[in-house]
CSV table of C-alpha atoms in Angstrom, one decimal:
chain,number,residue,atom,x,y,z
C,1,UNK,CA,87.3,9.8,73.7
C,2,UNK,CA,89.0,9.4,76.9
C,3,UNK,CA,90.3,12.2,79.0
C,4,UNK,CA,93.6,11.7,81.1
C,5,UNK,CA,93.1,13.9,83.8
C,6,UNK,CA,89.0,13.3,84.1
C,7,UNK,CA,89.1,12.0,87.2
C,8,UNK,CA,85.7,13.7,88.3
C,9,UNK,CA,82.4,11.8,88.8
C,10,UNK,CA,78.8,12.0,89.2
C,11,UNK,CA,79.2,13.7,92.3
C,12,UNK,CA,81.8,16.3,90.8
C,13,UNK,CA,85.3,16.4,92.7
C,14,UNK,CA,83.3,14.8,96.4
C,15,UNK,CA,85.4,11.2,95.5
C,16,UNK,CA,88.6,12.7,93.7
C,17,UNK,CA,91.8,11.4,95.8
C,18,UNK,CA,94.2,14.4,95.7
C,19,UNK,CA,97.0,12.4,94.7
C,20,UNK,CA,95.3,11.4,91.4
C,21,UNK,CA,95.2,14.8,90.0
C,22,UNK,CA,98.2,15.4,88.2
C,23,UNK,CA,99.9,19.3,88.2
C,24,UNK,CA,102.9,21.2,87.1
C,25,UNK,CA,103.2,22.7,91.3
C,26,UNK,CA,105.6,20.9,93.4
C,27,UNK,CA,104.2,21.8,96.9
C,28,UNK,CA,105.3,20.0,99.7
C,29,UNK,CA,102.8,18.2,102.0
C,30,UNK,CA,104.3,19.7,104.7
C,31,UNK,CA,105.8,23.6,103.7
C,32,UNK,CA,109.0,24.5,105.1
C,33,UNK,CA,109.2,27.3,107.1
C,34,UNK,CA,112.1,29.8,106.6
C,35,UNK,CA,115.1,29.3,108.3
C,36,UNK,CA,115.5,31.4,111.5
C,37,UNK,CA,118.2,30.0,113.3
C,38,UNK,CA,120.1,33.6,113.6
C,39,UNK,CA,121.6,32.6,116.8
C,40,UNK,CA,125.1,33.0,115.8
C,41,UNK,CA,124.6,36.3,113.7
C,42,UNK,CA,125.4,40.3,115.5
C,43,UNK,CA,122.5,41.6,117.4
C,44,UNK,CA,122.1,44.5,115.1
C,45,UNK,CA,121.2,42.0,112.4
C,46,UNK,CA,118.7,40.1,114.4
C,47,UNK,CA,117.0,43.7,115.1
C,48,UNK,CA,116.1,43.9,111.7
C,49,UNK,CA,115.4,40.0,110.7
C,50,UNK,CA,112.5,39.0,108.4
C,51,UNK,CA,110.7,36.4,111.3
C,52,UNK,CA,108.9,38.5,113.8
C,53,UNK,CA,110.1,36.0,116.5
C,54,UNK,CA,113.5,36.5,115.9
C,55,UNK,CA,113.1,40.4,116.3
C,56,UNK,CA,111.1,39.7,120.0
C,57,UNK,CA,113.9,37.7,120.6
C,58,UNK,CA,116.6,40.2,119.9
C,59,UNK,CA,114.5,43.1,121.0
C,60,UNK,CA,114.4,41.4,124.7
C,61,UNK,CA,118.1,40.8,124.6
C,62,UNK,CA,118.9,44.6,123.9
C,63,UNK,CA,116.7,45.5,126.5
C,64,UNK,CA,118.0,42.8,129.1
C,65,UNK,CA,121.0,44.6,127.6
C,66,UNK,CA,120.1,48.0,128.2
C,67,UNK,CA,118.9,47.5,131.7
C,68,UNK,CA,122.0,45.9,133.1
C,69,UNK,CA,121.3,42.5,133.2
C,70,UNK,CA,123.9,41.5,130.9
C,71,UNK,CA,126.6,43.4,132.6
C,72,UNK,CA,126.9,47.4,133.9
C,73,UNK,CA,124.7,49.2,131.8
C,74,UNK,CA,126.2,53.2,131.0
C,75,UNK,CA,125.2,56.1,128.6
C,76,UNK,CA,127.5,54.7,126.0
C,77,UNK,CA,126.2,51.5,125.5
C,78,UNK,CA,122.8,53.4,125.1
C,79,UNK,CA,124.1,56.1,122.9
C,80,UNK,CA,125.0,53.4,120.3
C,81,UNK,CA,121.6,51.7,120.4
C,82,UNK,CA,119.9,55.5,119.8
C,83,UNK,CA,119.1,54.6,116.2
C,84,UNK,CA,117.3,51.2,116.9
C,85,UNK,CA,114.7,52.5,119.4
C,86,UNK,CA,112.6,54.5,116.5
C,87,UNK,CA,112.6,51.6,114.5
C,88,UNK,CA,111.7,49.1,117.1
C,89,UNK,CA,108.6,51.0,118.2
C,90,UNK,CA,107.3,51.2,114.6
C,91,UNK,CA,107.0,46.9,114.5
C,92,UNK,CA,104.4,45.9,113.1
C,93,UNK,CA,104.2,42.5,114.5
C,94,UNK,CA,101.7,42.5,117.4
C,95,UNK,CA,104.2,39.8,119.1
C,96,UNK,CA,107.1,42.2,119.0
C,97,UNK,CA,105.2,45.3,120.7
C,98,UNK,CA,106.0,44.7,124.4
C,99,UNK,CA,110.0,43.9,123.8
C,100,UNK,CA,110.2,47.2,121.7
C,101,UNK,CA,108.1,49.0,125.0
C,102,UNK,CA,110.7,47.3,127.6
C,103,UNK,CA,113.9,47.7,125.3
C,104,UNK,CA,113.0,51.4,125.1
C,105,UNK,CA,112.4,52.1,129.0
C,106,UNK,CA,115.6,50.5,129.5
C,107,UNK,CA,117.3,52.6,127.4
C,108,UNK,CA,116.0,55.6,128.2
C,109,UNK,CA,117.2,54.9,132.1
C,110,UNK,CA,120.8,55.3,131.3
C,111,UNK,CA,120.8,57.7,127.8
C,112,UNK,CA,122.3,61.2,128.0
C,113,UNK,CA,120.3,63.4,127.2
C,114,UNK,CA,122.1,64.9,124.2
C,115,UNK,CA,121.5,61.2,122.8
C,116,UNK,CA,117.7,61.6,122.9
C,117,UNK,CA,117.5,64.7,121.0
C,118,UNK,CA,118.0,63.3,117.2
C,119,UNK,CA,115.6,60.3,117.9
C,120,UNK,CA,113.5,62.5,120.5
C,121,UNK,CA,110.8,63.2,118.2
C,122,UNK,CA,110.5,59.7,116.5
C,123,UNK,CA,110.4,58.1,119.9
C,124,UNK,CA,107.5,60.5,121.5
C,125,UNK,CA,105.3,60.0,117.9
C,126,UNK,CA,105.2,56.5,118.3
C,127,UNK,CA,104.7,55.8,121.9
C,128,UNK,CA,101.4,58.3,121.6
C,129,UNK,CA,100.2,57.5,118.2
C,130,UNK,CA,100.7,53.7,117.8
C,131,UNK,CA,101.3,52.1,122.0
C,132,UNK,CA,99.8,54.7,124.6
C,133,UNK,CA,95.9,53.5,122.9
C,134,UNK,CA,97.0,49.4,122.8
C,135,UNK,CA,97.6,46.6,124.9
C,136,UNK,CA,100.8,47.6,126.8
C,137,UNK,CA,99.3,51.6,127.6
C,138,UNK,CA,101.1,51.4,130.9
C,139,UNK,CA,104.5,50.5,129.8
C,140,UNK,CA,103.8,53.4,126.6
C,141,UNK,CA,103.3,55.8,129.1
C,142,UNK,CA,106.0,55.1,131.6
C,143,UNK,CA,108.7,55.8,128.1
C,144,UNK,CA,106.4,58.9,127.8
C,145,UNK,CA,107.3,60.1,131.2
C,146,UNK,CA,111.1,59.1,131.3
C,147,UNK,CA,111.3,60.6,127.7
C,148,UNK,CA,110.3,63.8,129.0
C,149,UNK,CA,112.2,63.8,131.9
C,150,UNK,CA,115.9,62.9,129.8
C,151,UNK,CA,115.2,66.1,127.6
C,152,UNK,CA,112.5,65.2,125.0
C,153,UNK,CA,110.1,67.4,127.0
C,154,UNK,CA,109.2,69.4,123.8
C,155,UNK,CA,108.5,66.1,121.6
C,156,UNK,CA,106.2,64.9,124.2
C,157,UNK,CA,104.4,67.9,124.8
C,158,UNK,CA,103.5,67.9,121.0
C,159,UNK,CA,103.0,64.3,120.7
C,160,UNK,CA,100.2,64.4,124.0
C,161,UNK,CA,98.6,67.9,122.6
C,162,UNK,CA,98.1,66.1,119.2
C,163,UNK,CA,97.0,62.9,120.8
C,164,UNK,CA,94.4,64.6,122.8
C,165,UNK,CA,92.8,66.1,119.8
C,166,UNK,CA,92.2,62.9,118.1
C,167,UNK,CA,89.2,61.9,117.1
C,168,UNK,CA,89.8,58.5,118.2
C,169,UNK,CA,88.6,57.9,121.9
C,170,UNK,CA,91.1,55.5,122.8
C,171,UNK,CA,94.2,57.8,121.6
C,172,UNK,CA,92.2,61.1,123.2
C,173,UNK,CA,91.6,59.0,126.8
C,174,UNK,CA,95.1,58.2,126.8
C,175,UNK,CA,96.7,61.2,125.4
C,176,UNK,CA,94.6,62.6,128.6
C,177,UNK,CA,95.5,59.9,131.0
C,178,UNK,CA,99.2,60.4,130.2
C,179,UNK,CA,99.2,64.4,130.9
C,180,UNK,CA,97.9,63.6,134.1
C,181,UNK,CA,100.5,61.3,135.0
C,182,UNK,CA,102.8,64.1,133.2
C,183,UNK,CA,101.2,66.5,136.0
C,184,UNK,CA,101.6,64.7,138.9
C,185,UNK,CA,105.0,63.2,138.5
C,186,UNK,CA,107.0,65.8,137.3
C,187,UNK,CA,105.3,69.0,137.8
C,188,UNK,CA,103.3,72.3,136.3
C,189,UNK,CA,106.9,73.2,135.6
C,190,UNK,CA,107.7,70.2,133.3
C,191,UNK,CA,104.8,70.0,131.6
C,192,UNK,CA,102.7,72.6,130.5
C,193,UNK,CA,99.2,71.7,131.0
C,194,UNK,CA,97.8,74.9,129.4
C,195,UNK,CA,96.9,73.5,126.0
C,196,UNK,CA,94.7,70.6,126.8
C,197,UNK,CA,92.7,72.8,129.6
C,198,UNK,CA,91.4,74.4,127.5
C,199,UNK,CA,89.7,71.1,125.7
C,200,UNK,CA,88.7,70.1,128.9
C,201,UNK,CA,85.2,71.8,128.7
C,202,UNK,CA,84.5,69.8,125.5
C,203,UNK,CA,86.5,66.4,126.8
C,204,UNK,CA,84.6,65.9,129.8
C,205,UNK,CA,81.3,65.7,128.1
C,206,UNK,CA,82.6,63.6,125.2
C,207,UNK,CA,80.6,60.8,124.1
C,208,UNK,CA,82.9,57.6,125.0
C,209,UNK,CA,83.1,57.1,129.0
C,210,UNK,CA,86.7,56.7,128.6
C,211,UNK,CA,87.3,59.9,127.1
C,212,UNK,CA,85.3,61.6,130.2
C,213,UNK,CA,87.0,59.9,132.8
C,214,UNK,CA,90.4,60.8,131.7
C,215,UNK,CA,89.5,64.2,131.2
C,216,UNK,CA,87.9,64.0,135.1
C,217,UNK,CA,91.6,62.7,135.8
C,218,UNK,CA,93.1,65.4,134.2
C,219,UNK,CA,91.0,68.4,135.9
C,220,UNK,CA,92.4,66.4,139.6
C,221,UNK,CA,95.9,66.6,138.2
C,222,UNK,CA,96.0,69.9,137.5
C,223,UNK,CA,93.9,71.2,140.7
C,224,UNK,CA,96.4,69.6,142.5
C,225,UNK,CA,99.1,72.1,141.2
C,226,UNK,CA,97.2,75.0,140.3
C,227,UNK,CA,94.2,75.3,142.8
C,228,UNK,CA,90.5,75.4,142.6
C,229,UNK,CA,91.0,78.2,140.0
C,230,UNK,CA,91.0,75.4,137.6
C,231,UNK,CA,87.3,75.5,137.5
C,232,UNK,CA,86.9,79.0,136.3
C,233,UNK,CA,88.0,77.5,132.8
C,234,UNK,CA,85.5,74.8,132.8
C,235,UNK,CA,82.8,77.4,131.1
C,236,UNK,CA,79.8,74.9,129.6
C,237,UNK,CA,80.3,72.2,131.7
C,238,UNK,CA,76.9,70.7,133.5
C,239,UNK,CA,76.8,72.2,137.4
C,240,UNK,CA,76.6,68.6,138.9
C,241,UNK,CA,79.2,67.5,136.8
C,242,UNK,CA,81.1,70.6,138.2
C,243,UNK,CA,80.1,69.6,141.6
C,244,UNK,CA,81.4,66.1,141.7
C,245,UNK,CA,85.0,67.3,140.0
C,246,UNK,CA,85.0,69.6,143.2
C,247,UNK,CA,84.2,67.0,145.8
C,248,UNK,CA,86.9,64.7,144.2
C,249,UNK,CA,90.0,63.6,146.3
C,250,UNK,CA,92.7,65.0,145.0
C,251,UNK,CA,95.0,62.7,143.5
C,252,UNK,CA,98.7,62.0,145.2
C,253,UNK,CA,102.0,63.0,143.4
C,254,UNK,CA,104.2,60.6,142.6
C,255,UNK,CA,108.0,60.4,143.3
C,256,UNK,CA,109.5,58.6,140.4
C,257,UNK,CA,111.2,55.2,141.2
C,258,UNK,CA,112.1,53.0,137.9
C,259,UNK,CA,112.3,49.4,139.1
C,260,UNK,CA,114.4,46.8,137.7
C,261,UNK,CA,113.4,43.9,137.6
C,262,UNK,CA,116.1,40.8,138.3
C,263,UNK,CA,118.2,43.3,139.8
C,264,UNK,CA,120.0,43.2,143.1
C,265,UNK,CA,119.5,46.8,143.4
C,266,UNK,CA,115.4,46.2,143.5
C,267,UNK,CA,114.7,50.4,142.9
C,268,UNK,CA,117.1,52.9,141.0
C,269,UNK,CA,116.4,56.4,141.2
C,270,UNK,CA,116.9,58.3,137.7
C,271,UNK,CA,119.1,61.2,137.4
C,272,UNK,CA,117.1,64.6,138.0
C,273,UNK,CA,115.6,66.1,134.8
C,274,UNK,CA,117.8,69.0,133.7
C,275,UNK,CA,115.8,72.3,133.3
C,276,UNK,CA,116.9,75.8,132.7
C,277,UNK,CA,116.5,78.4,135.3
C,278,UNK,CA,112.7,79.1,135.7
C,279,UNK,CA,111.6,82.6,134.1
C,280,UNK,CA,109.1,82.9,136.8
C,281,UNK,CA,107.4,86.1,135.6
C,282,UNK,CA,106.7,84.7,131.8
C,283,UNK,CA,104.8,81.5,133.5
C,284,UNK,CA,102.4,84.0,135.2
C,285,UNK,CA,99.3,84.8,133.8
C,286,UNK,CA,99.6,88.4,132.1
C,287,UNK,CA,96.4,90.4,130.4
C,288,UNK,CA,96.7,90.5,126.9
C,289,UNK,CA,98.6,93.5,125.6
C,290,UNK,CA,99.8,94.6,128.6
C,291,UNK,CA,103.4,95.2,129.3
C,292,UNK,CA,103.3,94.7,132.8
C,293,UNK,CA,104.2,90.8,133.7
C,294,UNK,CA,102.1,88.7,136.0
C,295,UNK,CA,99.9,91.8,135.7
C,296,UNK,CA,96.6,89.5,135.5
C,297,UNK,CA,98.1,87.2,138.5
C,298,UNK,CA,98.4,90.1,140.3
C,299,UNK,CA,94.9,90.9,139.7
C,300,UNK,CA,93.4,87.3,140.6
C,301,UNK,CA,95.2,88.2,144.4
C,302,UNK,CA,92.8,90.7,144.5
C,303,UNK,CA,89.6,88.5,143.7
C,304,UNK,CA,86.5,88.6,146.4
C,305,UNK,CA,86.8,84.9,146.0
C,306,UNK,CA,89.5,83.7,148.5
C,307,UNK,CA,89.4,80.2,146.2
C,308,UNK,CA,90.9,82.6,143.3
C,309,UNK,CA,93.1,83.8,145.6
C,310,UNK,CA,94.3,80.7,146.8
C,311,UNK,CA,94.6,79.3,143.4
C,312,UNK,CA,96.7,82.6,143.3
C,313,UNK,CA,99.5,81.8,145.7
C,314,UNK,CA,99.4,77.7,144.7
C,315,UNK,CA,100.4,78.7,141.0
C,316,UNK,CA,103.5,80.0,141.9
C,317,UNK,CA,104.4,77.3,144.6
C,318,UNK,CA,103.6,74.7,141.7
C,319,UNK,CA,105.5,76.5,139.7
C,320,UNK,CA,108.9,76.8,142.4
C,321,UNK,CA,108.6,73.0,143.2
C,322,UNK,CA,111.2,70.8,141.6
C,323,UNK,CA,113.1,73.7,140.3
C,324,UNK,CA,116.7,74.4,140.7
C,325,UNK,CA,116.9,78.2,140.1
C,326,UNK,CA,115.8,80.8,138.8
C,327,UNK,CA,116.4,83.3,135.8
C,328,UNK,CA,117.1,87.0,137.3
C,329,UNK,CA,113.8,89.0,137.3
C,330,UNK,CA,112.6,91.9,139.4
C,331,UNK,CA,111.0,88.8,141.7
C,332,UNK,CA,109.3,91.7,144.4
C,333,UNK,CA,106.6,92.0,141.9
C,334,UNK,CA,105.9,88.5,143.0
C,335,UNK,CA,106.7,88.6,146.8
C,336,UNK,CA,104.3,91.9,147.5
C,337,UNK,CA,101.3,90.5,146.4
C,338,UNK,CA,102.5,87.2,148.5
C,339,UNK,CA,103.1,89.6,151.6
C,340,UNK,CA,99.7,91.0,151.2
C,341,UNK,CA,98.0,87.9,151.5
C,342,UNK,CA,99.9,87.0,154.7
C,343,UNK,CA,96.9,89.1,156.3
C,344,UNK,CA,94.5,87.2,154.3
C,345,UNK,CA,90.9,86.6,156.2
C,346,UNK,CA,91.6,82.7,155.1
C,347,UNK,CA,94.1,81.0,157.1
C,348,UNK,CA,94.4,78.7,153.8
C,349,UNK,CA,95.4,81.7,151.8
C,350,UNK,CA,97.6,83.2,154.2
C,351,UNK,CA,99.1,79.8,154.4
C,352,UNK,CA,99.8,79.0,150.9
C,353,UNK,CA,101.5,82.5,150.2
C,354,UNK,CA,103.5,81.9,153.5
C,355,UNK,CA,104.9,78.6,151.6
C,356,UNK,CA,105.2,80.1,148.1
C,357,UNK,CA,107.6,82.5,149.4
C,358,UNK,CA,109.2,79.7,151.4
C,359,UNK,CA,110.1,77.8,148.0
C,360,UNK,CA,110.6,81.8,146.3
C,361,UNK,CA,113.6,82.1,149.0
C,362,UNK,CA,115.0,78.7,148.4
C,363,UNK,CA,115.5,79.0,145.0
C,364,UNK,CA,117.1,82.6,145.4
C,365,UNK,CA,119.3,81.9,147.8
C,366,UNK,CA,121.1,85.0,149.3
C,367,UNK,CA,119.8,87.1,146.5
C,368,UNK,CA,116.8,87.0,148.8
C,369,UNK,CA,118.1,89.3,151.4
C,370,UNK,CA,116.6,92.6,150.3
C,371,UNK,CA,113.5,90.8,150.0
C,372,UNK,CA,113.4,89.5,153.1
C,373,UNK,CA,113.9,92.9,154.4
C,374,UNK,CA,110.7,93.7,153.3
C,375,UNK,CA,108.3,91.0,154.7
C,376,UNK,CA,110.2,89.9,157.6
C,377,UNK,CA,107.8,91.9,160.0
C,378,UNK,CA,105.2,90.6,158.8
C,379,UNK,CA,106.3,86.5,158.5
C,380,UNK,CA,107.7,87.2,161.9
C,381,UNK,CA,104.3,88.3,162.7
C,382,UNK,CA,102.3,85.3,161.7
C,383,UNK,CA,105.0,83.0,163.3
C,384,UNK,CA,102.6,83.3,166.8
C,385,UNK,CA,99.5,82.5,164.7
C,386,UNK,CA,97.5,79.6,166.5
C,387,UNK,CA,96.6,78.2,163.5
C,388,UNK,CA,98.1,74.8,162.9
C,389,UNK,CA,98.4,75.6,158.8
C,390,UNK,CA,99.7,78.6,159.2
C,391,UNK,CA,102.4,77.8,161.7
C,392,UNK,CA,103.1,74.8,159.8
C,393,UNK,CA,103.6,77.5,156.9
C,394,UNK,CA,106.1,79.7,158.6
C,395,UNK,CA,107.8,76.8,159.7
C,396,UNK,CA,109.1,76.2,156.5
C,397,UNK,CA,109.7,79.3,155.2
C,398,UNK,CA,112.3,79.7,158.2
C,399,UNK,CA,114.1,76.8,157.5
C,400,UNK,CA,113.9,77.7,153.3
C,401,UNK,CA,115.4,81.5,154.7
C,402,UNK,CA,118.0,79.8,157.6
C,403,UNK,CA,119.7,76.7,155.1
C,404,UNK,CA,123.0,77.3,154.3
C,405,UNK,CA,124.4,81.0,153.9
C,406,UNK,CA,121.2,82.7,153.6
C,407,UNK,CA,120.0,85.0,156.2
C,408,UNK,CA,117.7,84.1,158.8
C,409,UNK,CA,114.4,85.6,159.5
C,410,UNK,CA,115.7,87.0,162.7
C,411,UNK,CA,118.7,89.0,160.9
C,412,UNK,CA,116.6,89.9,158.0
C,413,UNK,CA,113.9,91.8,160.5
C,414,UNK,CA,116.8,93.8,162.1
């Protein structure tokens, strides 16, 4: 009995031509891809088309738009595009990653910051969680720091604390490498290092190299804001690792410049971050259960170690730095343990309470007067010091005290 479709042999299917078997499919030799010609159709829609290369297409166009290459960017056009970034940075295609990164950077160089609030969270999430550990970590991290600086600060606080206590190295290192770019471009004051210093013990003897060395990063941030006292909360870690953290140069701040690429105008400034006055007092270290603010600061003026008293004065100078004002506080319980290390045995302590009070003036203004009242004397005193870093020191805080229509030194002392 012959079979119709038996077209097998010894050999099994090895000499079957294809076009001999017979099926119910009709499949094209060739399949046809679906159509993606969304040239003519909104930009909105292309945002959210089905073929990945038609979304790295558009996402590129909304960030050429975004970044003024398409005609005078402004905060409008970015408020309107506020509910596409979120999605963007959640692509899935590997292809659209990068366009998402420079459509978001874009936008966040020209969005108000009441725009970034409802999205804020979103935004930090995925930069940490899903870009800051891939392929395009530098870009991640540069949206990172402009988010925080356009009022998302909170959001990518919480987004860098969680991604530093991942247990997957790559998220941890660059959680880590992100807070220390955090650090040194926009200050103790802008980001709150606190939280992740005290992993820091544990992080810099972590398994994966990577992991370490961001951590080793981190310590140089931060001890270039806060001082050697740094090192007093690194309890458990090896001596010569301590030892080579301490001989470490310490890393430069950065003033931020956002380039634009194709633009005339080859570096654009952003507009300052916009922080509430500093409660200087609350930022100062305080023992626990005590009423008395900055009453464990206070203390660490004291210390036999002139380091710890160094670190002393540098917290509150990296704490004035980049600030704008400050809210009212009884700020003489700051200034007399400043004044009293104006006699300090160490020229480098008497110099860096010299400049915190410099930057303590600026930011008060005339408010300062009854103040300077009170360590005129002995400022004026220290002007005649031969040392080059302490004369430097009182350099400054002169021209802090004599800028504008508050008092010079000379009229304070009288």
């Amino acid at each position: 009995m012959e079979i119709e479709n038996d077209v097998t042999t010894a050999n099994g299917f090895d000499d079957v031509i294809p076009s001999s078997i017979k099926s119910d499919f009709n499949v094209a030799e060739h399949a046809q891809p679906e159509s993606d010609d969304l040239s003519g159709k909104p930009l909105s829609n292309r945002l959210v088309a089905t073929a990945p290369a038609v979304r790295k297409a558009a996402y590129l166009e909304l960030a050429a738009i975004l970044g003024g290459e398409s005609g005078p960017p402004d905060a409008a056009a970015a408020a309107e595009h506020a509910d596409h970034i979120p999605r963007l940075l959640a692509d899935r295609a590997p292809i659209c990653h990068e366009g998402a990164l420079d459509a978001t950077i874009a936008w966040l160089e020209y969005v108000s910051p009441e725009a970034v609030v409802g999205v804020a969270g979103a935004v930090a999430k995925a930069l940490m969680e899903k870009h800051a550990p891939g392929k395009y970590q530098p870009k991640a991290i540069a949206a990172l720091l402009s988010l925080l600086r356009r009022g998302g600060a909170e959001p990518v606080q919480s987004a860098l604390e969680a991604g530093v206590r991942s247990k997957a190295p790559k998220t941890c290192a660059a959680a880590l490498k992100a807070s220390a770019e955090a650090l040194l471009e926009c200050g103790a004051a802008a980001f709150d290092a606190g939280p992740v210093v005290k992993q820091l013990p544990t992080l810099l003897q972590h398994r994966d190299k990577s992991v370490r060395d961001a951590a080793a990063a981190l310590v140089g941030a931060v001890r270039h804001w806060l001082g050697d006292g740094i090192f007093s909360q690194l309890k458990g870690v090896p001596v010569d690792r301590l030892t080579a953290l301490r001989e470490a140069p310490l890393p430069p701040t950065k003033k931020h410049l956002l380039q634009r690429q194709g633009s005339s105008a080859a570096v654009v400034a952003p507009p300052p971050m916009a922080m509430p006055p500093l409660d200087l007092l609350a930022k100062l270290p305080r023992s626990k259960g005590s009423k008395e603010p900055a009453d464990a600061w206070e203390k660490q003026t004291l210390s036999d170690k002139w380091s710890e008293r160094k670190a002393a004065a540098d917290l509150v100078a990296s704490l004035l730095e980049g600030q704008s004002s400050l809210k009212p506080a009884d700020h003489g319980l700051v200034l007399r343990p400043l004044k009293r290390l104006y006699q300090d045995a160490n020229v480098n302590v008497a110099a860096s309470a010299i400049k915190a009070t410099g930057l303590l003036a600026g930011l008060l203004g005339s408010d300062f007067s009854a103040l300077a009242r009170r360590t005129a004397p002995a400022l004026l005193e220290k002007g005649a010091d031969k040392k080059a870093v302490v004369a430097e020191a009182v350099r400054g805080c002169l021209a802090a005290l004599s800028t504008g229509s508050r008092p010079t030194l000379g009229a304070a002392g009288q």
